[in-house]
Amino acid sequence: MDITLQLLLVKSKLQSIKTRIRLTREDLEEKKPNATAFIKGANEVELDLTEIEKTIYDLENEMRMIGREINYAMLINGKLKEKINDLENEIKFKNLDL
């Protein structure tokens, strides 16, 4: 599976988990406000998941930047190969003239 599709799948699963935890926490706050340990735990998990989402976003941005750098390096590499080929041909022709 393509990495972009994998990221999309993971992000949607993460969002689904985060939503289920939020809904459960809100339900507990409404129906069982004395379940403070569960409510606090759910809050902490939500914060952790938000941090994970941010990290995934940062990694995606880094991946895009690296992809652009690789594309640029490949472009320059292609131009340099052309230049080398031109110089090699020029040397061959000069050697023939001698």
PDB file of C-alpha atoms in Angstrom:
ATOM      1  CA  MET A   1       0.000   0.000   0.000  1.00  0.00           C
ATOM      2  CA  ASP A   2       1.227   3.480  -0.875  1.00  0.00           C
ATOM      3  CA  ILE A   3       2.566   5.468   2.102  1.00  0.00           C
ATOM      4  CA  THR A   4       0.076   8.275   1.419  1.00  0.00           C
ATOM      5  CA  LEU A   5      -2.825   5.848   1.652  1.00  0.00           C
ATOM      6  CA  GLN A   6      -1.356   4.304   4.791  1.00  0.00           C
ATOM      7  CA  LEU A   7      -1.122   7.740   6.393  1.00  0.00           C
ATOM      8  CA  LEU A   8      -4.701   8.524   5.429  1.00  0.00           C
ATOM      9  CA  LEU A   9      -5.890   5.221   6.906  1.00  0.00           C
ATOM     10  CA  VAL A  10      -3.934   5.724  10.136  1.00  0.00           C
ATOM     11  CA  LYS A  11      -5.166   9.310  10.499  1.00  0.00           C
ATOM     12  CA  SER A  12      -8.787   8.261  10.033  1.00  0.00           C
ATOM     13  CA  LYS A  13      -8.404   5.440  12.574  1.00  0.00           C
ATOM     14  CA  LEU A  14      -6.759   7.844  15.008  1.00  0.00           C
ATOM     15  CA  GLN A  15      -9.576  10.363  14.571  1.00  0.00           C
ATOM     16  CA  SER A  16     -12.158   7.620  15.102  1.00  0.00           C
ATOM     17  CA  ILE A  17     -10.485   6.469  18.324  1.00  0.00           C
ATOM     18  CA  LYS A  18     -10.206  10.048  19.528  1.00  0.00           C
ATOM     19  CA  THR A  19     -13.908  10.660  18.839  1.00  0.00           C
ATOM     20  CA  ARG A  20     -14.968   7.481  20.657  1.00  0.00           C
ATOM     21  CA  ILE A  21     -12.895   8.439  23.685  1.00  0.00           C
ATOM     22  CA  ARG A  22     -14.300  11.981  23.678  1.00  0.00           C
ATOM     23  CA  LEU A  23     -17.881  10.711  23.435  1.00  0.00           C
ATOM     24  CA  THR A  24     -17.296   8.207  26.241  1.00  0.00           C
ATOM     25  CA  ARG A  25     -15.698  10.891  28.417  1.00  0.00           C
ATOM     26  CA  GLU A  26     -18.589  13.296  27.784  1.00  0.00           C
ATOM     27  CA  ASP A  27     -21.068  10.530  28.602  1.00  0.00           C
ATOM     28  CA  LEU A  28     -19.231   9.781  31.840  1.00  0.00           C
ATOM     29  CA  GLU A  29     -19.115  13.472  32.767  1.00  0.00           C
ATOM     30  CA  GLU A  30     -22.867  13.678  32.267  1.00  0.00           C
ATOM     31  CA  LYS A  31     -24.034  10.366  33.745  1.00  0.00           C
ATOM     32  CA  LYS A  32     -21.287   9.456  36.226  1.00  0.00           C
ATOM     33  CA  PRO A  33     -19.451  12.596  37.272  1.00  0.00           C
ATOM     34  CA  ASN A  34     -17.994  10.700  40.245  1.00  0.00           C
ATOM     35  CA  ALA A  35     -15.927   8.514  37.880  1.00  0.00           C
ATOM     36  CA  THR A  36     -13.161  11.078  38.020  1.00  0.00           C
ATOM     37  CA  ALA A  37     -10.347   8.594  37.408  1.00  0.00           C
ATOM     38  CA  PHE A  38     -11.924   7.450  34.150  1.00  0.00           C
ATOM     39  CA  ILE A  39     -12.726  10.999  33.090  1.00  0.00           C
ATOM     40  CA  LYS A  40      -9.196  12.171  33.894  1.00  0.00           C
ATOM     41  CA  GLY A  41      -7.739   9.166  32.076  1.00  0.00           C
ATOM     42  CA  ALA A  42      -9.858   9.880  29.010  1.00  0.00           C
ATOM     43  CA  ASN A  43      -8.708  13.510  29.023  1.00  0.00           C
ATOM     44  CA  GLU A  44      -5.088  12.408  29.175  1.00  0.00           C
ATOM     45  CA  VAL A  45      -5.577   9.938  26.314  1.00  0.00           C
ATOM     46  CA  GLU A  46      -7.220  12.670  24.225  1.00  0.00           C
ATOM     47  CA  LEU A  47      -4.215  14.923  24.817  1.00  0.00           C
ATOM     48  CA  ASP A  48      -1.840  12.085  23.879  1.00  0.00           C
ATOM     49  CA  LEU A  49      -3.789  11.416  20.682  1.00  0.00           C
ATOM     50  CA  THR A  50      -3.709  15.112  19.813  1.00  0.00           C
ATOM     51  CA  GLU A  51       0.076  15.050  20.235  1.00  0.00           C
ATOM     52  CA  ILE A  52       0.267  11.986  17.983  1.00  0.00           C
ATOM     53  CA  GLU A  53      -1.869  13.750  15.354  1.00  0.00           C
ATOM     54  CA  LYS A  54       0.475  16.740  15.440  1.00  0.00           C
ATOM     55  CA  THR A  55       3.508  14.481  15.073  1.00  0.00           C
ATOM     56  CA  ILE A  56       1.954  12.727  12.072  1.00  0.00           C
ATOM     57  CA  TYR A  57       1.216  16.137  10.521  1.00  0.00           C
ATOM     58  CA  ASP A  58       4.810  17.259  11.111  1.00  0.00           C
ATOM     59  CA  LEU A  59       6.173  14.023   9.629  1.00  0.00           C
ATOM     60  CA  GLU A  60       3.950  14.424   6.565  1.00  0.00           C
ATOM     61  CA  ASN A  61       5.287  17.935   6.031  1.00  0.00           C
ATOM     62  CA  GLU A  62       8.857  16.707   6.464  1.00  0.00           C
ATOM     63  CA  MET A  63       8.191  13.894   4.000  1.00  0.00           C
ATOM     64  CA  ARG A  64       6.864  16.374   1.424  1.00  0.00           C
ATOM     65  CA  MET A  65       9.881  18.648   1.857  1.00  0.00           C
ATOM     66  CA  ILE A  66      12.284  15.726   1.468  1.00  0.00           C
ATOM     67  CA  GLY A  67      10.383  14.625  -1.640  1.00  0.00           C
ATOM     68  CA  ARG A  68      10.803  18.088  -3.151  1.00  0.00           C
ATOM     69  CA  GLU A  69      14.510  18.068  -2.312  1.00  0.00           C
ATOM     70  CA  ILE A  70      14.922  14.645  -3.919  1.00  0.00           C
ATOM     71  CA  ASN A  71      13.106  15.795  -7.057  1.00  0.00           C
ATOM     72  CA  TYR A  72      15.307  18.883  -7.269  1.00  0.00           C
ATOM     73  CA  ALA A  73      18.459  16.793  -6.748  1.00  0.00           C
ATOM     74  CA  MET A  74      17.332  14.406  -9.494  1.00  0.00           C
ATOM     75  CA  LEU A  75      16.759  17.353 -11.833  1.00  0.00           C
ATOM     76  CA  ILE A  76      20.228  18.726 -11.166  1.00  0.00           C
ATOM     77  CA  ASN A  77      21.709  15.233 -11.486  1.00  0.00           C
ATOM     78  CA  GLY A  78      20.078  14.880 -14.913  1.00  0.00           C
ATOM     79  CA  LYS A  79      21.467  18.237 -16.037  1.00  0.00           C
ATOM     80  CA  LEU A  80      24.932  17.312 -14.783  1.00  0.00           C
ATOM     81  CA  LYS A  81      24.809  14.003 -16.657  1.00  0.00           C
ATOM     82  CA  GLU A  82      23.899  15.900 -19.823  1.00  0.00           C
ATOM     83  CA  LYS A  83      26.790  18.296 -19.248  1.00  0.00           C
ATOM     84  CA  ILE A  84      29.201  15.376 -18.671  1.00  0.00           C
ATOM     85  CA  ASN A  85      27.982  13.731 -21.859  1.00  0.00           C
ATOM     86  CA  ASP A  86      28.431  16.986 -23.803  1.00  0.00           C
ATOM     87  CA  LEU A  87      31.974  17.443 -22.420  1.00  0.00           C
ATOM     88  CA  GLU A  88      32.889  13.836 -23.203  1.00  0.00           C
ATOM     89  CA  ASN A  89      31.653  14.306 -26.769  1.00  0.00           C
ATOM     90  CA  GLU A  90      33.604  17.548 -27.052  1.00  0.00           C
ATOM     91  CA  ILE A  91      36.766  15.759 -25.876  1.00  0.00           C
ATOM     92  CA  LYS A  92      36.200  12.986 -28.437  1.00  0.00           C
ATOM     93  CA  PHE A  93      35.828  15.482 -31.255  1.00  0.00           C
ATOM     94  CA  LYS A  94      38.923  17.397 -30.146  1.00  0.00           C
ATOM     95  CA  ASN A  95      40.915  14.160 -30.048  1.00  0.00           C
ATOM     96  CA  LEU A  96      39.742  13.347 -33.558  1.00  0.00           C
ATOM     97  CA  ASP A  97      40.908  16.773 -34.762  1.00  0.00           C
ATOM     98  CA  LEU A  98      44.401  16.125 -33.408  1.00  0.00           C
TER      99      LEU A  98
END
